[in-house]
PDB file of C-alpha atoms in Angstrom:
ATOM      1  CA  UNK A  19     -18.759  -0.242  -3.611  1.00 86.00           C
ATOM      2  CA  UNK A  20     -21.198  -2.717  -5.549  1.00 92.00           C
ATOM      3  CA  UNK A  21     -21.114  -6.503  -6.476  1.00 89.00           C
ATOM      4  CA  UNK A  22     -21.430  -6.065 -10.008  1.00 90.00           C
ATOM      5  CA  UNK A  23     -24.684  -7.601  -9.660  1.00 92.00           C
ATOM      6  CA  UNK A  24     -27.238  -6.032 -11.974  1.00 95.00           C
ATOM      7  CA  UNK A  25     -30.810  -5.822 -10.049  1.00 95.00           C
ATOM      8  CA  UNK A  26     -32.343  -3.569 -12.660  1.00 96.00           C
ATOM      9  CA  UNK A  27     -32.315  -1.818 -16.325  1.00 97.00           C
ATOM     10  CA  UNK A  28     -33.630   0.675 -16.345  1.00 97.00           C
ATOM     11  CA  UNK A  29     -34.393   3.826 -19.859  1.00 98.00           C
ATOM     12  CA  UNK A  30     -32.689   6.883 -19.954  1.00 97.00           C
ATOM     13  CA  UNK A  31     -35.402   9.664 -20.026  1.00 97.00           C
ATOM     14  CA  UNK A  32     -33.319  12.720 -20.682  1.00 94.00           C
ATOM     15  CA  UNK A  33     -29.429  13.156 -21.221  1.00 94.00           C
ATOM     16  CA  UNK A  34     -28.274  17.388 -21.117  1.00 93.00           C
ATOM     17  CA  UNK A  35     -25.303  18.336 -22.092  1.00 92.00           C
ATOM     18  CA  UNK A  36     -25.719  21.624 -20.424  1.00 92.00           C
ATOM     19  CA  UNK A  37     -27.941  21.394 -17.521  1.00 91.00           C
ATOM     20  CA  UNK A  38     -28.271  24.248 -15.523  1.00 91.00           C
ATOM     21  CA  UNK A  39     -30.904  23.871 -13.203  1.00 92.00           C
ATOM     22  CA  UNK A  40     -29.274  22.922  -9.113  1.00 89.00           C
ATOM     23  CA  UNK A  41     -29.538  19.005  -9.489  1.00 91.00           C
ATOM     24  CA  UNK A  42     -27.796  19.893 -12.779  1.00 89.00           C
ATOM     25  CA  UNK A  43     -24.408  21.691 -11.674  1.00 89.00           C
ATOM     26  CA  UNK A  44     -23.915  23.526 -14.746  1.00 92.00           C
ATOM     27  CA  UNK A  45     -22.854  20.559 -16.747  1.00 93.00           C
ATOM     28  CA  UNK A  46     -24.023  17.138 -18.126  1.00 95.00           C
ATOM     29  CA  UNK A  47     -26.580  15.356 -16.272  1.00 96.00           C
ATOM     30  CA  UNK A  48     -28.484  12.190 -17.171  1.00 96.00           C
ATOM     31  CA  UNK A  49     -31.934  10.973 -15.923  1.00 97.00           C
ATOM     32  CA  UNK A  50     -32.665   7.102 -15.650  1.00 98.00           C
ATOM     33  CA  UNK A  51     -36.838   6.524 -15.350  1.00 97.00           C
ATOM     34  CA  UNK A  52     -38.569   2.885 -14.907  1.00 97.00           C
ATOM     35  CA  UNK A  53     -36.649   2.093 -11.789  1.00 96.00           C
ATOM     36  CA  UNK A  54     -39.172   2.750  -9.275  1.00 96.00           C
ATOM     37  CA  UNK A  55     -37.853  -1.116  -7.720  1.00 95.00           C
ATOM     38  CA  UNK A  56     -34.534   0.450  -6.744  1.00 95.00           C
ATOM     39  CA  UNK A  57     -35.519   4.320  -5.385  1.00 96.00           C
ATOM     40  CA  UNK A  58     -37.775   3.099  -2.096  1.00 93.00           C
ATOM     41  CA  UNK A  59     -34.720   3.826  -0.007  1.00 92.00           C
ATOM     42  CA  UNK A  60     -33.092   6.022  -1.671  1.00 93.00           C
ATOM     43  CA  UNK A  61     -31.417   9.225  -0.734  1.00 95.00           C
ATOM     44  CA  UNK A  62     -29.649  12.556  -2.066  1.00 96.00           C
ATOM     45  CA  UNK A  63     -26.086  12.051  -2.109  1.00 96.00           C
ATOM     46  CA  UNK A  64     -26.454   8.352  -2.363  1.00 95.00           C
ATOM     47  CA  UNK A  65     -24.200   6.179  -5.007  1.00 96.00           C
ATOM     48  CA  UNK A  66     -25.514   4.488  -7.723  1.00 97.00           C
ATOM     49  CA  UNK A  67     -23.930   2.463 -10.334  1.00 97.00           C
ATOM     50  CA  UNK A  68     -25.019   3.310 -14.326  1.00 98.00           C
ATOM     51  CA  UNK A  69     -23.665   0.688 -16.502  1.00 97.00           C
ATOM     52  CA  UNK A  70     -20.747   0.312 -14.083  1.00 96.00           C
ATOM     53  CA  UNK A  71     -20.171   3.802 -13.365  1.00 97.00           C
ATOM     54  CA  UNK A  72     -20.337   5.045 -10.253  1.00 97.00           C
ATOM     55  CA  UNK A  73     -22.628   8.298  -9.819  1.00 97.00           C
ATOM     56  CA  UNK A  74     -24.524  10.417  -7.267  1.00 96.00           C
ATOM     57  CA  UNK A  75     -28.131  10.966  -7.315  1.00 97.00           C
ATOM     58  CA  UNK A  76     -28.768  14.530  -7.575  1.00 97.00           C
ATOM     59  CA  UNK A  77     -32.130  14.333  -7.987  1.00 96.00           C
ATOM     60  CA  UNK A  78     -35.368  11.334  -7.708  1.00 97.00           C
ATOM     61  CA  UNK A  79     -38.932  10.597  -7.411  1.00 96.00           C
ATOM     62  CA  UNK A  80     -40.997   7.782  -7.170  1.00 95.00           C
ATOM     63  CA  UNK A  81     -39.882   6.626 -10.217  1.00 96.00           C
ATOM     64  CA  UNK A  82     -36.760   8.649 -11.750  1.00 97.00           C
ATOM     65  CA  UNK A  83     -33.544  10.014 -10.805  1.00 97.00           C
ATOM     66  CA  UNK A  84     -31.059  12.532 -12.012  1.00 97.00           C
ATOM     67  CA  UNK A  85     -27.175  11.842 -11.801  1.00 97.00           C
ATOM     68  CA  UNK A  86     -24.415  14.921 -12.923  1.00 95.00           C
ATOM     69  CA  UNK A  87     -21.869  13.481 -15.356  1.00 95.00           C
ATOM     70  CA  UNK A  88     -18.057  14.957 -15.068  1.00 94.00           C
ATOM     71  CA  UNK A  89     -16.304  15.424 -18.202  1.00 94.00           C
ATOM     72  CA  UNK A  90     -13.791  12.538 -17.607  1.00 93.00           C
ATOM     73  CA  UNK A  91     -16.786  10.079 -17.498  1.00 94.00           C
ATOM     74  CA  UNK A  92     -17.902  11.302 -20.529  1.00 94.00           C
ATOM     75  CA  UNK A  93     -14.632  10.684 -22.216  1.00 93.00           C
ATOM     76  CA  UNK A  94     -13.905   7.509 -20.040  1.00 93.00           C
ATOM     77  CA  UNK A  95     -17.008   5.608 -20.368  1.00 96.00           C
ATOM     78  CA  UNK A  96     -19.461   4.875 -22.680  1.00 95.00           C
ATOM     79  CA  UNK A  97     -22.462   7.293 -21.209  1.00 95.00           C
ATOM     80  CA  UNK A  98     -21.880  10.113 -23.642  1.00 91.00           C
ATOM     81  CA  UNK A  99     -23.232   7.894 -26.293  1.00 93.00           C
ATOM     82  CA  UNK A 100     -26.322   7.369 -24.359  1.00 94.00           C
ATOM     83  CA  UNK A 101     -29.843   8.553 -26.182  1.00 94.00           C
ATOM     84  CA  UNK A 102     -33.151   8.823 -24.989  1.00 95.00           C
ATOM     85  CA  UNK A 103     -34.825   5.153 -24.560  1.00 96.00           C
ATOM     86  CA  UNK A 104     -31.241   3.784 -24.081  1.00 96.00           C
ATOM     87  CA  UNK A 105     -31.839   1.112 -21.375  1.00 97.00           C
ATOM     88  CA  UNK A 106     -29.253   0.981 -18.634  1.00 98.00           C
ATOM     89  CA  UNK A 107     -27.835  -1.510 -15.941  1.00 98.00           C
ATOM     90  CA  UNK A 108     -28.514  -0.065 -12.520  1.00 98.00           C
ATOM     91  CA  UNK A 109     -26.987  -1.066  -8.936  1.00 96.00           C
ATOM     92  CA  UNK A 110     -27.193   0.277  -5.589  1.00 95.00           C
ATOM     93  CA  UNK A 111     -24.250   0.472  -3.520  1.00 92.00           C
ATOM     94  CA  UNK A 112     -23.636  -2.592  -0.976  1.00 87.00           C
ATOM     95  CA  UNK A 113     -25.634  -2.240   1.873  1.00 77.00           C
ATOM     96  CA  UNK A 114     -24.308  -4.336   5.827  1.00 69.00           C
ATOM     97  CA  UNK A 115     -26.587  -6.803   4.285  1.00 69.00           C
ATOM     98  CA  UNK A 116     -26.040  -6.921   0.429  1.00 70.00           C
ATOM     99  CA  UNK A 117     -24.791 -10.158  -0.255  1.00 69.00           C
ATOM    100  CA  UNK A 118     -22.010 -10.422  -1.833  1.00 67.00           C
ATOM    101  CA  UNK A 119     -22.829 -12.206  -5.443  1.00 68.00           C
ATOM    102  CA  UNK A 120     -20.558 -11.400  -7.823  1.00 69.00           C
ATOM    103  CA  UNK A 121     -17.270  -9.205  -6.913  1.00 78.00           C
ATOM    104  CA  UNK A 122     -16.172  -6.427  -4.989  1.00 81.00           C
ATOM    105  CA  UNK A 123     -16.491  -3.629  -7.992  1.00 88.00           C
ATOM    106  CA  UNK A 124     -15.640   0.099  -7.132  1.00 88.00           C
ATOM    107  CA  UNK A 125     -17.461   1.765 -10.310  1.00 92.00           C
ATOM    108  CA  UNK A 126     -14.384   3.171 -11.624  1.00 93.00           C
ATOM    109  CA  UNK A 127     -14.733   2.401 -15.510  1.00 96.00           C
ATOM    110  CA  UNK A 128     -10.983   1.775 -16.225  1.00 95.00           C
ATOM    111  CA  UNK A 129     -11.821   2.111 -20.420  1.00 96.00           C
ATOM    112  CA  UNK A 130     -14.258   1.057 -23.044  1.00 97.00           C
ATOM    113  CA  UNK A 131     -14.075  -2.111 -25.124  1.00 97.00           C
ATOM    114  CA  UNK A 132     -15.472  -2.607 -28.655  1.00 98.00           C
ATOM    115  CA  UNK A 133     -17.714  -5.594 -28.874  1.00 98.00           C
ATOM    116  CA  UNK A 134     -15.396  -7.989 -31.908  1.00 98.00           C
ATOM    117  CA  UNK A 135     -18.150 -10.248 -31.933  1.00 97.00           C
ATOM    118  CA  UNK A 136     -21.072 -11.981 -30.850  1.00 97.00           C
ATOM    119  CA  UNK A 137     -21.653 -15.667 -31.591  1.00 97.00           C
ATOM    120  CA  UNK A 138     -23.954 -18.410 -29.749  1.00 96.00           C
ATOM    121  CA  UNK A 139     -23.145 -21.493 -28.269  1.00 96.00           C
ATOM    122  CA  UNK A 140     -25.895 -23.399 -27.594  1.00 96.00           C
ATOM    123  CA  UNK A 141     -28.363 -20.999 -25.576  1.00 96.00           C
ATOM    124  CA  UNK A 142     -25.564 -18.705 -24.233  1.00 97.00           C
ATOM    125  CA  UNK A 143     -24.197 -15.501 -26.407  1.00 97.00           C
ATOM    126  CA  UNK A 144     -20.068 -15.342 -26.284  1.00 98.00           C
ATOM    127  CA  UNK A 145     -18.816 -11.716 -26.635  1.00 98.00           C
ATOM    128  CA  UNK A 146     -15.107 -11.158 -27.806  1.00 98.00           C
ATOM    129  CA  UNK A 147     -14.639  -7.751 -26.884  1.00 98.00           C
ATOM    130  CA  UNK A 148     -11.398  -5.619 -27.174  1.00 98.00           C
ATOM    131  CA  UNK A 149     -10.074  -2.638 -25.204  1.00 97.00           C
ATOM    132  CA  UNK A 150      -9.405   0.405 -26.214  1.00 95.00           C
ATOM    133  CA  UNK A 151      -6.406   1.035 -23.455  1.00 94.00           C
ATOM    134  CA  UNK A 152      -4.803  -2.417 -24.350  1.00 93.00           C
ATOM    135  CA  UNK A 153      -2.659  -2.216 -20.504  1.00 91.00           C
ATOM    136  CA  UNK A 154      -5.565  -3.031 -18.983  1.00 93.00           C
ATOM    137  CA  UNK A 155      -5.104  -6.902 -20.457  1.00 94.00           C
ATOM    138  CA  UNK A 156      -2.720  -7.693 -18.008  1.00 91.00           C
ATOM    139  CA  UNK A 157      -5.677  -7.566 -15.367  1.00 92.00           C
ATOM    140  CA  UNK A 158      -7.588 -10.100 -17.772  1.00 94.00           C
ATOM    141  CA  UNK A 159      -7.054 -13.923 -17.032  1.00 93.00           C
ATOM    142  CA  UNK A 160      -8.464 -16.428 -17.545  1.00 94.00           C
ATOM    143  CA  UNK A 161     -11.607 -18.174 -15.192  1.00 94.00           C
ATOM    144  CA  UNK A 162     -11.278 -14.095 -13.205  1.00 92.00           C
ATOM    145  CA  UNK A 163     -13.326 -11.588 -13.076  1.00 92.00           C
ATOM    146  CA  UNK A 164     -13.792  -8.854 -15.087  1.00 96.00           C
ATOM    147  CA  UNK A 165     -16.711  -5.742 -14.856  1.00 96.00           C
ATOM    148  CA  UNK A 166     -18.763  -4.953 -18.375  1.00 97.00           C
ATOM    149  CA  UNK A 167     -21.248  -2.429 -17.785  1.00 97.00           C
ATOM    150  CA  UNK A 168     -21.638  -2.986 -14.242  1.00 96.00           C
ATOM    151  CA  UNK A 169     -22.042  -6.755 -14.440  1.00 96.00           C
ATOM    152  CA  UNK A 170     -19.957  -9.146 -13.286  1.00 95.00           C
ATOM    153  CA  UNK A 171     -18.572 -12.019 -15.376  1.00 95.00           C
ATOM    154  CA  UNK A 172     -15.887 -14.506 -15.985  1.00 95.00           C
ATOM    155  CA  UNK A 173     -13.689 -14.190 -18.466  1.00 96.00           C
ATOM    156  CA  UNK A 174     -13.811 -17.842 -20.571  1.00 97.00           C
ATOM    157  CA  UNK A 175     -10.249 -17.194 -22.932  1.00 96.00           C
ATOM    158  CA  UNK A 176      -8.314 -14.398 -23.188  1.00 96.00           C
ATOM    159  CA  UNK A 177      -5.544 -13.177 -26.486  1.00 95.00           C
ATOM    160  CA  UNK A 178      -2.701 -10.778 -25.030  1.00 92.00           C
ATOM    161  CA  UNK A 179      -0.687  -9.025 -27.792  1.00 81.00           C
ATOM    162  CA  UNK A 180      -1.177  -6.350 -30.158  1.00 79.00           C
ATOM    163  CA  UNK A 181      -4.791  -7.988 -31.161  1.00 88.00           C
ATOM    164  CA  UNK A 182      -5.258  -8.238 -27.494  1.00 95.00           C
ATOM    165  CA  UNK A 183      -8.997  -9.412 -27.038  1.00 97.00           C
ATOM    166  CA  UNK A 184     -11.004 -11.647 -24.304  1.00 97.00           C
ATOM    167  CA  UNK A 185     -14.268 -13.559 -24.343  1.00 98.00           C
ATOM    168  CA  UNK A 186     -17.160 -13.824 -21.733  1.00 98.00           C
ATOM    169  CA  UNK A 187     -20.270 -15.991 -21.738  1.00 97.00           C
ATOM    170  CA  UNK A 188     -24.083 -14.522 -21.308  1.00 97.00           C
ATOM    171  CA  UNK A 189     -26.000 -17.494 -20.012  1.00 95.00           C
ATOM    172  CA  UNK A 190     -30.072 -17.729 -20.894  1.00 96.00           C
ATOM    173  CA  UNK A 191     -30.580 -15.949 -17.294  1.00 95.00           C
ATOM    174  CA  UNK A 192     -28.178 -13.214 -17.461  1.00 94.00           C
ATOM    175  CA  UNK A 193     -29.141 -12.248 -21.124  1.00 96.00           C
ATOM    176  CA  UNK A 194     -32.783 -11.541 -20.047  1.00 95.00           C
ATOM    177  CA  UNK A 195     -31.214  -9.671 -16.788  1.00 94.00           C
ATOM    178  CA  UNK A 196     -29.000  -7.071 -18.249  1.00 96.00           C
ATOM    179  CA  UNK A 197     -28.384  -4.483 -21.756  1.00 96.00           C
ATOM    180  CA  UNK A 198     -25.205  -6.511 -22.907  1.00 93.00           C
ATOM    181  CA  UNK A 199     -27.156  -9.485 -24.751  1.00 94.00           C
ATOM    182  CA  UNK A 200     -28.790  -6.518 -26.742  1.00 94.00           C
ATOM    183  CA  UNK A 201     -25.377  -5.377 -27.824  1.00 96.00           C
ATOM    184  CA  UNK A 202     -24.067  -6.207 -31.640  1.00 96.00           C
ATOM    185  CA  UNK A 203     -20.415  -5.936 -32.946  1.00 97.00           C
ATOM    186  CA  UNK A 204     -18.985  -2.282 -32.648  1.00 97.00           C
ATOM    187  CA  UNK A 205     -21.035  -1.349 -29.921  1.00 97.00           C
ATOM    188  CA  UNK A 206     -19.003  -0.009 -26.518  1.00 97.00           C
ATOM    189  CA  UNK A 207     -18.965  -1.721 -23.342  1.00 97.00           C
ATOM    190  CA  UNK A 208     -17.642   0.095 -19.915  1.00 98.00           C
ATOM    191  CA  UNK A 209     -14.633  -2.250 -18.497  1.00 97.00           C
ATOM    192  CA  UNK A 210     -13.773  -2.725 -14.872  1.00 96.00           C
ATOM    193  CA  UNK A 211     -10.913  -4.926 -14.106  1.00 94.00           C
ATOM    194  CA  UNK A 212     -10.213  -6.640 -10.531  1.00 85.00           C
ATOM    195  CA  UNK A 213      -8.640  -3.903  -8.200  1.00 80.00           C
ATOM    196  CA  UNK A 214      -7.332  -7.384  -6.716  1.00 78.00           C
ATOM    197  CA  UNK A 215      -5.265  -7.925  -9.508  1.00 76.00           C
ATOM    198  CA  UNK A 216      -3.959  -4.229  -9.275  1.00 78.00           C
ATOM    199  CA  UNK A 217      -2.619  -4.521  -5.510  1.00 75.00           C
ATOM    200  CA  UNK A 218      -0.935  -7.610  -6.625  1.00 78.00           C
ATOM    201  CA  UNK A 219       1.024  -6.143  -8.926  1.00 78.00           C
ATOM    202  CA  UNK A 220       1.603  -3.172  -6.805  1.00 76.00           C
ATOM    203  CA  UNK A 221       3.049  -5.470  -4.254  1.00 73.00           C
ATOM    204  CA  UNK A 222       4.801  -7.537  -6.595  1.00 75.00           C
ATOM    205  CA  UNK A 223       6.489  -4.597  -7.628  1.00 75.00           C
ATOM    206  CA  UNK A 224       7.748  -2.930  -4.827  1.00 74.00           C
ATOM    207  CA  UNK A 225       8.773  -6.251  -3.177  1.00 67.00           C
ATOM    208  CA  UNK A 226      11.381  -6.455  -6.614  1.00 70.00           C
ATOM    209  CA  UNK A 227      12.155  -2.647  -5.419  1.00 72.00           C
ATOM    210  CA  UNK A 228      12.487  -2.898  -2.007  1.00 67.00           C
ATOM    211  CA  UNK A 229       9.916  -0.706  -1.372  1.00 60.00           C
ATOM    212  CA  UNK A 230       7.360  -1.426   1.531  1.00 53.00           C
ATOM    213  CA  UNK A 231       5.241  -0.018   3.902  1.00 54.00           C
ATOM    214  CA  UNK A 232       1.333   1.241   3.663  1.00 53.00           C
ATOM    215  CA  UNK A 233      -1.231  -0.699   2.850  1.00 54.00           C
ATOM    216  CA  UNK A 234       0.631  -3.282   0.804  1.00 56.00           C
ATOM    217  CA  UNK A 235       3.210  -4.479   3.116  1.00 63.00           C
ATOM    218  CA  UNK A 236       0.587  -7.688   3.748  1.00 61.00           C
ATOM    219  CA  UNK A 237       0.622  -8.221   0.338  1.00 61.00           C
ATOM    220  CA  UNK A 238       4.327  -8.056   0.132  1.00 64.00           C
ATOM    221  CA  UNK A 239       4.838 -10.135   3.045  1.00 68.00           C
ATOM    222  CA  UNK A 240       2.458 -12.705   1.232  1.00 66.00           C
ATOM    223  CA  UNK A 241       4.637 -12.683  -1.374  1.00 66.00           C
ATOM    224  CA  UNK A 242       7.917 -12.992  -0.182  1.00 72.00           C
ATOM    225  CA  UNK A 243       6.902 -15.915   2.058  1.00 74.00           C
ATOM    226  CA  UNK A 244       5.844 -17.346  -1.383  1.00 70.00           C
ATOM    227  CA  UNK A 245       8.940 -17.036  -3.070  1.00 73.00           C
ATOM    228  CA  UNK A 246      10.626 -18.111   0.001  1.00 78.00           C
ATOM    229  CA  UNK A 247       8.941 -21.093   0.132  1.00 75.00           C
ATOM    230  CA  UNK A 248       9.283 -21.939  -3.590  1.00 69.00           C
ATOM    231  CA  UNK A 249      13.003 -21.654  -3.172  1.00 73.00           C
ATOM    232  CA  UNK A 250      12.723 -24.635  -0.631  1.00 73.00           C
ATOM    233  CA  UNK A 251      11.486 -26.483  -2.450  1.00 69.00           C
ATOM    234  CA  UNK A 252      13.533 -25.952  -5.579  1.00 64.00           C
ATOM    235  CA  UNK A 253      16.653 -27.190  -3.144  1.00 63.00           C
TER     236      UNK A 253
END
């Protein structure tokens, strides 16, 4: 789990396709150097998030570390287009004392969005940025949250429909603090919707079904109390 609170970039050193060494596995593996702030306490096995994507450190020294990359990242996310001096976003996984700064993000890269464009407004950079797998719009609203290469944002206006697209806002700070600013139009961004917004539908769904039970029968309960209430008020 993660915030979606950058604390570093960091520059990929080294991105095989076939790496067969033990850290390797036998497949693609990606090292990440300059990040010597974020490796103090770090461990193998341990999570770390790579422009939103959750991986596991296979690998590390003072100052690099080594992650294996499964084929369905490489076709999910944007990493497979990584080269060598490519600078990352980099984030630990939450910690009992990590505060919690942005949103709860899992690192599962839901799909890829093509930057539409980038304009300024005053000293802040808007990006209009459209996904590839247009369901995940639903997810997108407007003032919520929404992950782009590991960093958290707010979604400022959102188009559904066939052109479906949404905007965020880079503020002076942020820009200087993560790899999006650097980004032009056509470039790929790694997208993360709220898992919130996924329960709620979940529950929304099989409350219309008649379907409860598990972990969502809170949810559901939530819900029909809602409508209940709603009712009451309509008579």
């Amino acid at each position: 789990m993660f915030t979606g609170i950058v604390e570093i970039t960091g520059t990929v050193s080294a991105l095989e396709k076939q790496d067969d060494s033990s850290s390797g596995g036998g497949g693609t593996s990606l090292t990440v150097s300059d990040c010597e702030e974020i490796l103090g306490d770090a461990q193998l096995g341990d999570s770390i998030s790579i422009n939103g994507t959750c991986l596991t450190i296979t690998e590390f020294d003072k100052t690099s570390f080594k992650v294996g990359v499964s084929p369905e990242t490489l076709r999910r996310t944007n990493l497979g287009s990584l080269t060598k001096n490519s600078n990352v976003n980099l984030e630990r996984a939450v910690s009992a004392s990590t505060r919690m700064g942005g949103h709860f993000v899992q690192g599962h890269v839901d799909t890829i969005a093509t930057i539409l464009s980038v304009t300024s407004d005053g000293n802040a950079l808007i990006f209009r940025l459209q996904p590839r797998d247009k369901s995940v719009l639903r997810y997108i609203v407007e003032k919520g949250y929404v992950t782009l290469d590991g960093a958290s944002l707010t979604v400022t206006q959102v188009e559904d429909g066939g052109e479906g697209w949404w905007e965020v806002m880079l503020i002076a700070y942020t820009q200087e603090k993560v790899v999006t600013a650097s980004k032009k139009k056509g470039d790929l961004i790694n997208v993360e919707v709220d898992m919130v917004g996924k329960y709620v539908e979940k529950s929304v769904q099989g409350y219309f079904e008649g379907k409860t039970g598990g972990d969502i029968a809170i949810l559901e309960k939530m819900v029909d109390r809602m409508v209940t209430e709603k009712m009451k008020q309509q008579w």
